[in-house]
Amino acid sequence: MDLESGKRTGPTSSSVGKVKGLSGRLFRGFMSVLLFICIASTIIWMFAKVSMLWKGVEISWNGTLVVPLASSNFTSFIMNTDKDVLVNFYAPWCPHCQQFAPDYIQTAKFLENNTNIVLAAIDAWKFHQVGEKYHIRGFPTVLLFLRSKKEAPIEYAGWKRNVDNLIAFVQSHQDSSTGKGMP
């Protein structure tokens, strides 16, 4: 401010507004670019993570007592087997399914001498039409198809999926119509 004239000197209020407006726009532009970079890198990271999970992840039932099923043989196997059938509906990329697989294989070994039941598994992610038919909403899901009620399977609803609980589940639903019990 000029003391003699009482007039303001220096930048005018309109020029200050232009500077603030310009810096505000630059800041908003910078923040928009930064946000875009963060979102893009997160999407790329997530895609890479999912790709890593999917590649090379497979649950193999080869060399085990678990019968691997596909959509082409699922119905005929279930309906033509004269035993109760315990089926694990799984997705190979699912960490819970990967953790559960050894217990499921161990359950099959434990029940090896039981002539009343067979354990099977189906990749319900790959053969989604089978999963949809049985209303599979999560992985792993275990269904017990009793030989006298194969059209109405019983879902394992236990929180812990381990050998002892699976055996208890099978025993509690043993098909009483045949009079055959678990060994």
GROMACS .gro file of C-alpha atoms in nm:
model
  183
    1MET     CA    1   0.000   0.000   0.000
    2ASP     CA    2   0.126   0.345  -0.092
    3LEU     CA    3   0.120   0.558   0.225
    4GLU     CA    4   0.101   0.897   0.050
    5SER     CA    5  -0.183   0.820  -0.187
    6GLY     CA    6  -0.355   0.553   0.021
    7LYS     CA    7  -0.378   0.334  -0.283
    8ARG     CA    8  -0.298  -0.025  -0.292
    9THR     CA    9   0.009  -0.130  -0.476
   10GLY     CA   10   0.118  -0.476  -0.566
   11PRO     CA   11  -0.096  -0.752  -0.705
   12THR     CA   12  -0.460  -0.672  -0.754
   13SER     CA   13  -0.731  -0.889  -0.607
   14SER     CA   14  -0.823  -1.012  -0.953
   15SER     CA   15  -0.465  -1.120  -1.028
   16VAL     CA   16  -0.441  -1.296  -0.689
   17GLY     CA   17  -0.760  -1.485  -0.772
   18LYS     CA   18  -0.606  -1.595  -1.099
   19VAL     CA   19  -0.296  -1.723  -0.923
   20LYS     CA   20  -0.505  -1.910  -0.664
   21GLY     CA   21  -0.726  -2.047  -0.940
   22LEU     CA   22  -0.429  -2.163  -1.144
   23SER     CA   23  -0.255  -2.328  -0.848
   24GLY     CA   24  -0.584  -2.490  -0.742
   25ARG     CA   25  -0.636  -2.631  -1.088
   26LEU     CA   26  -0.278  -2.758  -1.101
   27PHE     CA   27  -0.320  -2.919  -0.758
   28ARG     CA   28  -0.650  -3.083  -0.858
   29GLY     CA   29  -0.493  -3.204  -1.182
   30PHE     CA   30  -0.195  -3.346  -0.994
   31MET     CA   31  -0.424  -3.521  -0.745
   32SER     CA   32  -0.635  -3.663  -1.028
   33VAL     CA   33  -0.326  -3.805  -1.199
   34LEU     CA   34  -0.201  -3.945  -0.868
   35LEU     CA   35  -0.539  -4.107  -0.797
   36PHE     CA   36  -0.547  -4.256  -1.147
   37ILE     CA   37  -0.197  -4.401  -1.101
   38CYS     CA   38  -0.294  -4.552  -0.764
   39ILE     CA   39  -0.613  -4.709  -0.900
   40ALA     CA   40  -0.439  -4.840  -1.213
   41SER     CA   41  -0.150  -4.991  -1.016
   42THR     CA   42  -0.395  -5.153  -0.772
   43ILE     CA   43  -0.589  -5.309  -1.060
   44ILE     CA   44  -0.266  -5.434  -1.219
   45TRP     CA   45  -0.149  -5.576  -0.883
   46MET     CA   46  -0.482  -5.751  -0.827
   47PHE     CA   47  -0.479  -5.898  -1.177
   48ALA     CA   48  -0.123  -6.023  -1.130
   49LYS     CA   49  -0.214  -6.175  -0.792
   50VAL     CA   50  -0.519  -6.355  -0.932
   51SER     CA   51  -0.317  -6.473  -1.232
   52MET     CA   52  -0.049  -6.612  -1.001
   53LEU     CA   53  -0.312  -6.791  -0.794
   54TRP     CA   54  -0.475  -6.938  -1.102
   55LYS     CA   55  -0.160  -7.047  -1.284
   56GLY     CA   56  -0.025  -7.380  -1.175
   57VAL     CA   57  -0.275  -7.425  -0.895
   58GLU     CA   58  -0.436  -7.762  -0.918
   59ILE     CA   59  -0.576  -8.004  -0.667
   60SER     CA   60  -0.478  -8.349  -0.783
   61TRP     CA   61  -0.675  -8.656  -0.679
   62ASN     CA   62  -0.447  -8.890  -0.877
   63GLY     CA   63  -0.309  -9.173  -0.667
   64THR     CA   64  -0.573  -9.121  -0.398
   65LEU     CA   65  -0.895  -9.300  -0.311
   66VAL     CA   66  -1.097  -8.992  -0.410
   67VAL     CA   67  -1.278  -9.035  -0.742
   68PRO     CA   68  -1.237  -8.725  -0.963
   69LEU     CA   69  -1.559  -8.635  -1.143
   70ALA     CA   70  -1.645  -8.412  -1.438
   71SER     CA   71  -1.973  -8.281  -1.573
   72SER     CA   72  -1.978  -8.566  -1.827
   73ASN     CA   73  -1.980  -8.844  -1.566
   74PHE     CA   74  -2.114  -8.677  -1.251
   75THR     CA   75  -2.481  -8.776  -1.272
   76SER     CA   76  -2.418  -9.130  -1.395
   77PHE     CA   77  -2.159  -9.191  -1.122
   78ILE     CA   78  -2.385  -9.063  -0.843
   79MET     CA   79  -2.699  -9.240  -0.965
   80ASN     CA   80  -2.541  -9.571  -1.069
   81THR     CA   81  -2.326  -9.624  -0.760
   82ASP     CA   82  -2.492  -9.852  -0.506
   83LYS     CA   83  -2.313  -9.670  -0.223
   84ASP     CA   84  -2.348  -9.342  -0.041
   85VAL     CA   85  -2.134  -9.082  -0.218
   86LEU     CA   86  -1.961  -8.795  -0.039
   87VAL     CA   87  -1.872  -8.524  -0.293
   88ASN     CA   88  -1.633  -8.233  -0.244
   89PHE     CA   89  -1.731  -7.939  -0.470
   90TYR     CA   90  -1.415  -7.729  -0.492
   91ALA     CA   91  -1.238  -7.457  -0.689
   92PRO     CA   92  -0.864  -7.512  -0.750
   93TRP     CA   93  -0.775  -7.147  -0.680
   94CYS     CA   94  -0.959  -7.144  -0.345
   95PRO     CA   95  -0.716  -7.147  -0.048
   96HIS     CA   96  -0.977  -7.314   0.175
   97CYS     CA   97  -1.014  -7.593  -0.083
   98GLN     CA   98  -0.637  -7.635  -0.100
   99GLN     CA   99  -0.617  -7.663   0.279
  100PHE     CA  100  -0.912  -7.904   0.292
  101ALA     CA  101  -0.786  -8.144   0.020
  102PRO     CA  102  -0.538  -8.337   0.243
  103ASP     CA  103  -0.810  -8.392   0.507
  104TYR     CA  104  -1.051  -8.511   0.239
  105ILE     CA  105  -0.790  -8.755   0.105
  106GLN     CA  106  -0.719  -8.874   0.460
  107THR     CA  107  -1.093  -8.929   0.515
  108ALA     CA  108  -1.102  -9.144   0.201
  109LYS     CA  109  -0.811  -9.349   0.336
  110PHE     CA  110  -0.985  -9.392   0.671
  111LEU     CA  111  -1.305  -9.508   0.501
  112GLU     CA  112  -1.121  -9.729   0.249
  113ASN     CA  113  -1.254 -10.054   0.401
  114ASN     CA  114  -1.609  -9.925   0.430
  115THR     CA  115  -1.808 -10.084   0.150
  116ASN     CA  116  -2.102  -9.845   0.200
  117ILE     CA  117  -1.946  -9.516   0.088
  118VAL     CA  118  -1.720  -9.369  -0.176
  119LEU     CA  119  -1.561  -9.023  -0.179
  120ALA     CA  120  -1.554  -8.814  -0.495
  121ALA     CA  121  -1.460  -8.459  -0.592
  122ILE     CA  122  -1.553  -8.221  -0.871
  123ASP     CA  123  -1.399  -7.892  -0.979
  124ALA     CA  124  -1.719  -7.690  -0.948
  125TRP     CA  125  -1.544  -7.382  -1.087
  126LYS     CA  126  -1.455  -7.556  -1.412
  127PHE     CA  127  -1.778  -7.759  -1.424
  128HIS     CA  128  -1.997  -7.475  -1.296
  129GLN     CA  129  -2.317  -7.622  -1.444
  130VAL     CA  130  -2.295  -7.909  -1.192
  131GLY     CA  131  -2.235  -7.663  -0.909
  132GLU     CA  132  -2.531  -7.454  -1.022
  133LYS     CA  133  -2.756  -7.761  -1.033
  134TYR     CA  134  -2.681  -7.830  -0.666
  135HIS     CA  135  -2.687  -7.461  -0.564
  136ILE     CA  136  -2.321  -7.447  -0.466
  137ARG     CA  137  -2.262  -7.097  -0.330
  138GLY     CA  138  -1.914  -7.131  -0.182
  139PHE     CA  139  -1.604  -7.346  -0.186
  140PRO     CA  140  -1.546  -7.605  -0.062
  141THR     CA  141  -1.895  -7.749  -0.026
  142VAL     CA  142  -1.943  -8.112   0.071
  143LEU     CA  143  -2.263  -8.298  -0.017
  144LEU     CA  144  -2.362  -8.648   0.091
  145PHE     CA  145  -2.571  -8.839  -0.161
  146LEU     CA  146  -2.737  -9.125   0.028
  147ARG     CA  147  -2.802  -9.430  -0.188
  148SER     CA  148  -3.175  -9.421  -0.107
  149LYS     CA  149  -3.212  -9.041  -0.155
  150LYS     CA  150  -2.966  -8.945  -0.425
  151GLU     CA  151  -3.189  -8.670  -0.562
  152ALA     CA  152  -3.181  -8.489  -0.223
  153PRO     CA  153  -2.818  -8.460  -0.105
  154ILE     CA  154  -2.734  -8.346   0.248
  155GLU     CA  155  -2.491  -8.055   0.283
  156TYR     CA  156  -2.213  -8.070   0.541
  157ALA     CA  157  -2.271  -7.761   0.750
  158GLY     CA  158  -1.991  -7.807   1.002
  159TRP     CA  159  -1.756  -7.520   1.062
  160LYS     CA  160  -1.444  -7.738   1.084
  161ARG     CA  161  -1.366  -7.946   0.779
  162ASN     CA  162  -1.140  -8.221   0.910
  163VAL     CA  163  -1.123  -8.600   0.911
  164ASP     CA  164  -1.302  -8.652   1.243
  165ASN     CA  165  -1.588  -8.416   1.161
  166LEU     CA  166  -1.639  -8.560   0.812
  167ILE     CA  167  -1.652  -8.913   0.950
  168ALA     CA  168  -1.898  -8.804   1.221
  169PHE     CA  169  -2.110  -8.635   0.952
  170VAL     CA  170  -2.119  -8.950   0.740
  171GLN     CA  171  -2.197  -9.169   1.043
  172SER     CA  172  -2.479  -8.942   1.157
  173HIS     CA  173  -2.646  -8.967   0.816
  174GLN     CA  174  -2.572  -9.331   0.744
  175ASP     CA  175  -2.842  -9.470   0.520
  176SER     CA  176  -3.066  -9.654   0.764
  177SER     CA  177  -3.276  -9.803   0.487
  178THR     CA  178  -3.004 -10.056   0.406
  179GLY     CA  179  -2.933 -10.150   0.766
  180LYS     CA  180  -2.562 -10.120   0.697
  181GLY     CA  181  -2.357  -9.921   0.941
  182MET     CA  182  -2.009  -9.779   0.938
  183PRO     CA  183  -1.724 -10.014   1.039
   0.00000   0.00000   0.00000
